[in-house]
Amino acid sequence: MIGERIKSLREKKGYSITKLADLAGVSKSYLSYIERNMQNNPSLQVMAKIAAPLDSNIEYLLGDESLPKLHENDLLDDEWRSIIQNAVEEGMSKGDFQVLKDLIRSNLWKKNMTERNASINEKKKTSNIIILHIDNDN
Amino acid sequence: MIGERIKSLREKKGYSITKLADLAGVSKSYLSYIERNMQNNPSLQVMAKIAAPLDSNIEYLLGDESLPKLHENDLLDDEWRSIIQNAVEEGMSKGDFQVLKDLIRSNLWKKNMTERNASINEKKKTSNIIILHIDNDN
DNA sequence: TCATCATGTTTTTTATAAAGAACAATATCA
DNA sequence: TGATATTGTTCTTTATAAAAAACATGATGA
């Protein structure tokens, strides 16, 4: 349930119910209800207000209630998310990504190969991967 | 705003407001308000009820309201998530990924270049990206 | 040791979310 | 072409979310 998540995050931060209620701008009585699942139908605004001082978001607080669970607490942080989101919007396929991933796993990572492409060279500072070839015929 | 998302998904399904309201089990008047952003603070239960017949989820409907936006409708689904999760665990950096992303954006995508690497060749079916070179010296 | 404060709970009140009409406007078809 | 059905809207009501207040319990400390 939703209450456990909030309570867990709250205690992790060392906040009392009263403190979190103040930070969030909701009444402590209502927060108390929510944590104990006595009122499990809060509005989006209340959820957002509670999530903020917990450095969380509605999605995470929903937890199993809803399908996905992505959260900084769960390894995949927001920066990653937006990077990937953009890539997908720009047409990256799962297969494309899998190549990169498999590459890393198979430790080609460590091996140096030759050849270089000038147009890509400038990207070097941010990564140790250089992509030379893009195949378009399948 | 939240209204646009719902309306967009609804129309994509070919549902009328009345139809969706029936499927979701909420009043059509309220749904109408929400779509026009005249009432932008629905409860979680209402959100969940609306999301279901749209084959969506609260997260997606929230859209910009909340930080992440991941959804099957946005191409980023659970499969993506686990792929990326694994990659991160295997040491992939954001910079590494950014190279790939920038590459796609700059439309190298469309250009064919030469050279090929036998050890990677077998990956061709799943991707149109072939990685030839991994630089390790920075 | 008793007074003040912080804790979380339960009661009461009030604000508003959400339903249930009734409505106007357009579409459908006999 | 006029009756009936759908569309989405606006008005009215009622159910309940959320605040405010009062409360109980333990902690702090003078």
Short mmCIF file of C-alpha atoms (C1' of nucleotides) in Angstrom, two decimals:
data_model
loop_
_atom_site.label_atom_id
_atom_site.label_comp_id
_atom_site.label_asym_id
_atom_site.label_seq_id
_atom_site.Cartn_x
_atom_site.Cartn_y
_atom_site.Cartn_z
CA MET A 1 0.00 0.00 0.00
CA ILE A 2 0.87 3.60 -0.46
CA GLY A 3 1.21 4.34 3.22
CA GLU A 4 4.22 2.13 3.76
CA ARG A 5 6.22 3.83 1.05
CA ILE A 6 5.66 7.26 2.46
CA LYS A 7 6.38 6.18 5.98
CA SER A 8 9.54 4.39 4.91
CA LEU A 9 10.90 7.35 2.99
CA ARG A 10 9.91 9.71 5.76
CA GLU A 11 11.73 7.75 8.41
CA LYS A 12 14.73 7.38 6.14
CA LYS A 13 14.91 11.14 6.12
CA GLY A 14 14.45 11.28 9.84
CA TYR A 15 11.29 13.35 9.60
CA SER A 16 8.42 13.17 12.03
CA ILE A 17 4.91 13.16 10.68
CA THR A 18 4.51 16.71 11.88
CA LYS A 19 7.72 17.82 10.21
CA LEU A 20 6.91 16.22 6.89
CA ALA A 21 3.41 17.61 6.99
CA ASP A 22 4.85 21.08 7.48
CA LEU A 23 7.40 20.69 4.71
CA ALA A 24 4.79 19.29 2.38
CA GLY A 25 2.14 21.79 3.28
CA VAL A 26 -0.50 19.26 4.21
CA SER A 27 -2.15 18.67 7.54
CA LYS A 28 -0.44 16.21 9.81
CA SER A 29 -3.74 14.54 10.59
CA TYR A 30 -4.27 13.72 6.96
CA LEU A 31 -0.73 12.54 6.55
CA SER A 32 -1.24 10.26 9.52
CA TYR A 33 -4.33 8.80 7.89
CA ILE A 34 -2.54 8.20 4.64
CA GLU A 35 0.42 6.47 6.24
CA ARG A 36 -1.89 4.09 8.04
CA ASN A 37 -3.91 3.49 4.88
CA MET A 38 -7.05 4.75 6.53
CA GLN A 39 -7.49 7.15 3.66
CA ASN A 40 -6.08 5.67 0.52
CA ASN A 41 -7.50 7.98 -2.07
CA PRO A 42 -5.57 11.24 -1.86
CA SER A 43 -5.56 13.69 -4.71
CA LEU A 44 -2.71 14.19 -7.12
CA GLN A 45 -1.87 17.53 -5.60
CA VAL A 46 -1.54 16.08 -2.14
CA MET A 47 0.60 13.26 -3.46
CA ALA A 48 2.87 15.69 -5.26
CA LYS A 49 3.20 17.85 -2.19
CA ILE A 50 4.18 14.87 -0.08
CA ALA A 51 6.57 13.48 -2.65
CA ALA A 52 8.60 16.68 -3.02
CA PRO A 53 10.23 16.94 0.42
CA LEU A 54 10.92 13.21 0.24
CA ASP A 55 12.86 13.79 -2.98
CA SER A 56 10.53 11.32 -4.52
CA ASN A 57 7.71 11.37 -7.00
CA ILE A 58 4.18 10.16 -7.28
CA GLU A 59 5.16 7.17 -9.35
CA TYR A 60 7.40 5.78 -6.69
CA LEU A 61 4.95 6.43 -3.91
CA LEU A 62 2.33 4.54 -5.86
CA GLY A 63 4.64 1.57 -5.93
CA ASP A 64 2.83 -1.63 -6.78
CA GLU A 65 -0.41 0.21 -7.19
CA SER A 66 0.72 1.16 -10.63
CA LEU A 67 2.76 -0.59 -13.25
CA PRO A 68 6.22 0.94 -13.53
CA LYS A 69 8.57 1.65 -10.75
CA LEU A 70 11.48 3.80 -11.62
CA HIS A 71 13.10 5.87 -8.98
CA GLU A 72 16.43 7.18 -7.96
CA ASN A 73 16.16 4.87 -5.04
CA ASP A 74 15.91 2.05 -7.51
CA LEU A 75 19.19 2.66 -9.33
CA LEU A 76 17.85 4.32 -12.45
CA ASP A 77 17.92 8.01 -11.83
CA ASP A 78 16.20 10.85 -13.55
CA GLU A 79 19.17 11.82 -15.64
CA TRP A 80 19.32 8.37 -17.12
CA ARG A 81 15.67 8.46 -17.74
CA SER A 82 15.69 11.65 -19.74
CA ILE A 83 18.70 10.56 -21.75
CA ILE A 84 17.01 7.37 -22.75
CA GLN A 85 13.70 9.02 -23.31
CA ASN A 86 15.27 11.37 -25.81
CA ALA A 87 17.09 8.57 -27.54
CA VAL A 88 13.94 6.62 -28.01
CA GLU A 89 12.09 9.61 -29.32
CA GLU A 90 14.88 10.02 -31.82
CA GLY A 91 14.37 6.52 -33.08
CA MET A 92 16.71 4.31 -31.16
CA SER A 93 15.59 0.72 -31.14
CA LYS A 94 15.98 -1.89 -28.46
CA GLY A 95 18.26 -3.80 -30.76
CA ASP A 96 20.46 -0.79 -31.17
CA PHE A 97 20.84 -0.52 -27.50
CA GLN A 98 21.36 -4.21 -27.02
CA VAL A 99 24.40 -4.06 -29.25
CA LEU A 100 25.97 -1.51 -27.02
CA LYS A 101 25.07 -3.39 -23.92
CA ASP A 102 26.33 -6.72 -25.16
CA LEU A 103 29.47 -5.02 -26.22
CA ILE A 104 30.12 -3.85 -22.75
CA ARG A 105 29.35 -7.19 -21.27
CA SER A 106 31.68 -9.06 -23.59
CA ASN A 107 34.48 -6.82 -22.48
CA LEU A 108 35.30 -5.49 -25.85
CA TRP A 109 35.31 -2.53 -23.61
CA LYS A 110 38.86 -3.18 -22.68
CA LYS A 111 40.19 -4.03 -26.10
CA ASN A 112 41.45 -1.38 -28.39
CA MET A 113 40.67 -1.56 -32.02
CA THR A 114 41.66 0.73 -34.76
CA GLU A 115 40.04 3.12 -37.19
CA ARG A 116 38.44 6.34 -36.36
CA ASN A 117 35.87 8.66 -37.77
CA ALA A 118 36.54 12.36 -37.73
CA SER A 119 32.93 13.39 -37.43
CA ILE A 120 32.57 11.41 -34.27
CA ASN A 121 35.93 12.14 -32.83
CA GLU A 122 34.77 15.17 -30.95
CA LYS A 123 32.49 13.09 -28.80
CA LYS A 124 35.42 11.28 -27.31
CA LYS A 125 35.61 13.23 -24.08
CA THR A 126 32.32 11.98 -22.83
CA SER A 127 32.74 8.33 -23.66
CA ASN A 128 35.20 5.64 -24.36
CA ILE A 129 33.05 4.16 -27.08
CA ILE A 130 33.43 5.23 -30.65
CA ILE A 131 30.96 4.15 -33.22
CA LEU A 132 32.25 3.89 -36.71
CA HIS A 133 29.64 2.21 -38.73
CA ILE A 134 25.95 2.47 -39.05
CA ASP A 135 24.32 -0.08 -41.21
CA ASN A 136 21.10 0.82 -42.83
CA ASP A 137 20.11 -2.11 -44.97
CA ASN A 138 18.01 -4.16 -42.62
CA MET B 1 -1.62 19.44 -18.49
CA ILE B 2 -3.23 16.20 -17.57
CA GLY B 3 -6.34 16.79 -19.63
CA GLU B 4 -4.61 16.70 -22.96
CA ARG B 5 -3.07 13.32 -22.30
CA ILE B 6 -6.37 11.73 -21.45
CA LYS B 7 -8.14 13.29 -24.35
CA SER B 8 -5.42 12.25 -26.74
CA LEU B 9 -5.42 8.64 -25.61
CA ARG B 10 -9.18 8.56 -25.57
CA GLU B 11 -9.48 9.79 -29.12
CA LYS B 12 -6.76 7.43 -30.22
CA LYS B 13 -9.00 4.62 -28.99
CA GLY B 14 -11.99 6.14 -30.69
CA TYR B 15 -13.91 6.52 -27.46
CA SER B 16 -16.37 9.26 -26.75
CA ILE B 17 -16.29 10.95 -23.37
CA THR B 18 -19.44 9.09 -22.46
CA LYS B 19 -18.02 5.76 -23.53
CA LEU B 20 -14.79 6.20 -21.64
CA ALA B 21 -16.64 7.39 -18.57
CA ASP B 22 -18.74 4.25 -18.68
CA LEU B 23 -15.75 1.97 -19.15
CA ALA B 24 -13.87 3.72 -16.40
CA GLY B 25 -16.77 3.91 -14.03
CA VAL B 26 -16.63 7.66 -13.50
CA SER B 27 -19.17 10.27 -14.35
CA LYS B 28 -18.90 11.78 -17.79
CA SER B 29 -19.34 15.24 -16.39
CA TYR B 30 -16.27 14.85 -14.25
CA LEU B 31 -14.30 13.36 -17.10
CA SER B 32 -15.26 16.33 -19.20
CA TYR B 33 -14.01 18.69 -16.51
CA ILE B 34 -10.73 16.85 -16.23
CA GLU B 35 -10.07 16.84 -19.94
CA ARG B 36 -10.58 20.57 -20.08
CA ASN B 37 -8.41 21.09 -17.03
CA MET B 38 -11.24 22.71 -15.14
CA GLN B 39 -10.66 20.22 -12.37
CA ASN B 40 -7.04 19.29 -12.19
CA ASN B 41 -6.89 17.57 -8.86
CA PRO B 42 -8.50 14.18 -9.21
CA SER B 43 -7.86 11.41 -6.75
CA LEU B 44 -5.62 8.45 -7.36
CA GLN B 45 -8.59 6.14 -7.63
CA VAL B 46 -10.20 8.22 -10.32
CA MET B 47 -6.92 8.43 -12.18
CA ALA B 48 -6.46 4.69 -12.00
CA LYS B 49 -10.00 4.07 -13.19
CA ILE B 50 -9.49 6.33 -16.17
CA ALA B 51 -6.09 4.92 -17.02
CA ALA B 52 -7.23 1.30 -17.16
CA PRO B 53 -9.51 1.35 -20.23
CA LEU B 54 -6.93 3.50 -21.96
CA ASP B 55 -4.37 0.75 -21.42
CA SER B 56 -2.36 3.38 -19.68
CA ASN B 57 -1.27 4.18 -16.18
CA ILE B 58 -1.25 7.08 -13.81
CA GLU B 59 2.37 7.90 -14.48
CA TYR B 60 1.79 8.50 -18.14
CA LEU B 61 -1.33 10.50 -17.58
CA LEU B 62 0.55 12.72 -15.19
CA GLY B 63 3.00 13.56 -17.93
CA ASP B 64 4.85 16.75 -17.16
CA GLU B 65 3.12 17.11 -13.83
CA SER B 66 5.56 14.65 -12.44
CA LEU B 67 9.19 14.06 -13.20
CA PRO B 68 9.46 10.90 -15.26
CA LYS B 69 7.38 10.01 -18.21
CA LEU B 70 7.75 6.43 -19.18
CA HIS B 71 5.04 4.56 -20.95
CA GLU B 72 4.40 2.03 -23.61
CA ASN B 73 2.85 4.79 -25.61
CA ASP B 74 6.15 6.58 -25.47
CA LEU B 75 8.05 3.54 -26.60
CA LEU B 76 9.87 3.18 -23.32
CA ASP B 77 8.41 0.10 -21.77
CA ASP B 78 9.38 -2.50 -19.24
CA GLU B 79 11.60 -4.29 -21.68
CA TRP B 80 13.57 -1.13 -22.23
CA ARG B 81 13.82 -0.62 -18.57
CA SER B 82 15.35 -3.98 -17.81
CA ILE B 83 17.76 -3.67 -20.71
CA ILE B 84 19.00 -0.38 -19.41
CA GLN B 85 19.03 -1.54 -15.86
CA ASN B 86 21.34 -4.36 -16.82
CA ALA B 87 23.57 -2.09 -18.83
CA VAL B 88 24.00 0.26 -15.93
CA GLU B 89 24.80 -2.57 -13.61
CA GLU B 90 27.44 -3.69 -16.08
CA GLY B 91 29.12 -0.35 -15.92
CA MET B 92 27.72 1.64 -18.79
CA SER B 93 28.16 5.34 -18.21
CA LYS B 94 25.85 8.14 -19.19
CA GLY B 95 28.56 9.46 -21.45
CA ASP B 96 28.74 6.16 -23.25
CA PHE B 97 25.10 6.28 -23.92
CA GLN B 98 25.11 9.89 -24.89
CA VAL B 99 27.44 9.09 -27.77
CA LEU B 100 24.94 6.73 -29.19
CA LYS B 101 22.12 9.14 -28.69
CA ASP B 102 23.89 12.07 -30.24
CA LEU B 103 24.80 9.87 -33.13
CA ILE B 104 21.21 9.12 -33.81
CA ARG B 105 20.21 12.71 -33.50
CA SER B 106 22.83 13.89 -35.93
CA ASN B 107 21.36 11.60 -38.52
CA LEU B 108 24.46 9.58 -39.07
CA TRP B 109 21.74 7.05 -38.84
CA LYS B 110 20.93 7.46 -42.47
CA LYS B 111 24.44 7.57 -43.80
CA ASN B 112 26.18 4.42 -44.73
CA MET B 113 29.79 4.07 -43.92
CA THR B 114 32.14 1.29 -44.63
CA GLU B 115 34.12 -1.27 -42.73
CA ARG B 116 32.78 -4.10 -40.75
CA ASN B 117 33.80 -6.19 -37.85
CA ALA B 118 33.25 -9.92 -37.97
CA SER B 119 32.83 -10.36 -34.27
CA ILE B 120 29.96 -7.94 -34.22
CA ASN B 121 28.47 -8.91 -37.51
CA GLU B 122 26.14 -11.41 -35.99
CA LYS B 123 24.31 -8.72 -34.14
CA LYS B 124 23.16 -7.18 -37.35
CA LYS B 125 19.68 -8.54 -37.34
CA THR B 126 18.70 -6.77 -34.18
CA SER B 127 20.25 -3.44 -34.88
CA ASN B 128 21.33 -1.15 -37.61
CA ILE B 129 24.22 0.16 -35.60
CA ILE B 130 27.56 -1.49 -35.78
CA ILE B 131 30.24 -0.53 -33.38
CA LEU B 132 33.72 -0.88 -34.66
CA HIS B 133 35.94 0.87 -32.27
CA ILE B 134 36.21 1.16 -28.56
CA ASP B 135 38.67 3.66 -27.33
CA ASN B 136 40.07 3.18 -23.92
CA ASP B 137 42.57 5.92 -23.42
CA ASN B 138 40.56 8.61 -21.73
"C1'" DT C 1 8.12 16.45 39.79
"C1'" DC C 2 5.77 19.14 37.29
"C1'" DA C 3 5.71 22.01 33.20
"C1'" DT C 4 6.68 22.41 28.34
"C1'" DC C 5 7.36 20.40 24.21
"C1'" DA C 6 7.13 16.97 20.47
"C1'" DT C 7 5.15 12.83 19.14
"C1'" DG C 8 1.11 10.60 16.66
"C1'" DT C 9 -3.76 9.88 17.12
"C1'" DT C 10 -8.89 10.81 17.04
"C1'" DT C 11 -12.72 14.11 16.66
"C1'" DT C 12 -14.96 17.87 14.37
"C1'" DT C 13 -15.53 21.10 10.74
"C1'" DT C 14 -15.27 22.92 6.00
"C1'" DA C 15 -13.99 22.83 1.42
"C1'" DT C 16 -14.28 20.54 -2.82
"C1'" DA C 17 -14.15 16.25 -5.59
"C1'" DA C 18 -17.28 13.64 -7.97
"C1'" DA C 19 -21.82 12.24 -9.04
"C1'" DG C 20 -26.36 13.03 -11.03
"C1'" DA C 21 -29.18 15.46 -13.22
"C1'" DA C 22 -30.83 18.64 -16.99
"C1'" DC C 23 -29.28 20.96 -21.03
"C1'" DA C 24 -27.88 22.48 -25.97
"C1'" DA C 25 -25.96 20.95 -30.25
"C1'" DT C 26 -24.96 17.87 -33.74
"C1'" DA C 27 -25.59 13.35 -35.95
"C1'" DT C 28 -28.56 9.39 -37.67
"C1'" DC C 29 -32.07 7.44 -39.88
"C1'" DA C 30 -37.28 6.26 -40.83
"C1'" DT D 1 -38.07 16.51 -41.96
"C1'" DG D 2 -38.99 15.45 -37.79
"C1'" DA D 3 -38.10 12.00 -34.07
"C1'" DT D 4 -34.46 9.65 -31.58
"C1'" DA D 5 -29.93 8.93 -30.32
"C1'" DT D 6 -25.10 10.70 -29.25
"C1'" DT D 7 -22.23 14.10 -28.51
"C1'" DG D 8 -20.15 17.23 -24.89
"C1'" DT D 9 -21.36 20.82 -21.76
"C1'" DT D 10 -23.23 23.28 -17.50
"C1'" DC D 11 -26.00 23.35 -13.28
"C1'" DT D 12 -27.14 21.19 -8.89
"C1'" DT D 13 -26.53 18.04 -5.29
"C1'" DT D 14 -24.06 14.88 -2.11
"C1'" DA D 15 -20.30 12.43 -0.61
"C1'" DT D 16 -15.83 12.69 1.09
"C1'" DA D 17 -11.06 14.61 0.98
"C1'" DA D 18 -8.47 17.51 3.70
"C1'" DA D 19 -7.96 20.92 7.20
"C1'" DA D 20 -8.36 22.48 11.92
"C1'" DA D 21 -8.78 21.49 16.50
"C1'" DA D 22 -8.70 18.83 20.48
"C1'" DC D 23 -6.66 14.98 22.54
"C1'" DA D 24 -3.49 11.32 24.68
"C1'" DT D 25 1.32 9.82 25.48
"C1'" DG D 26 5.77 9.99 26.06
"C1'" DA D 27 10.22 12.84 26.10
"C1'" DT D 28 13.05 16.70 27.92
"C1'" DG D 29 14.73 19.47 31.19
"C1'" DA D 30 14.68 23.10 34.87
#
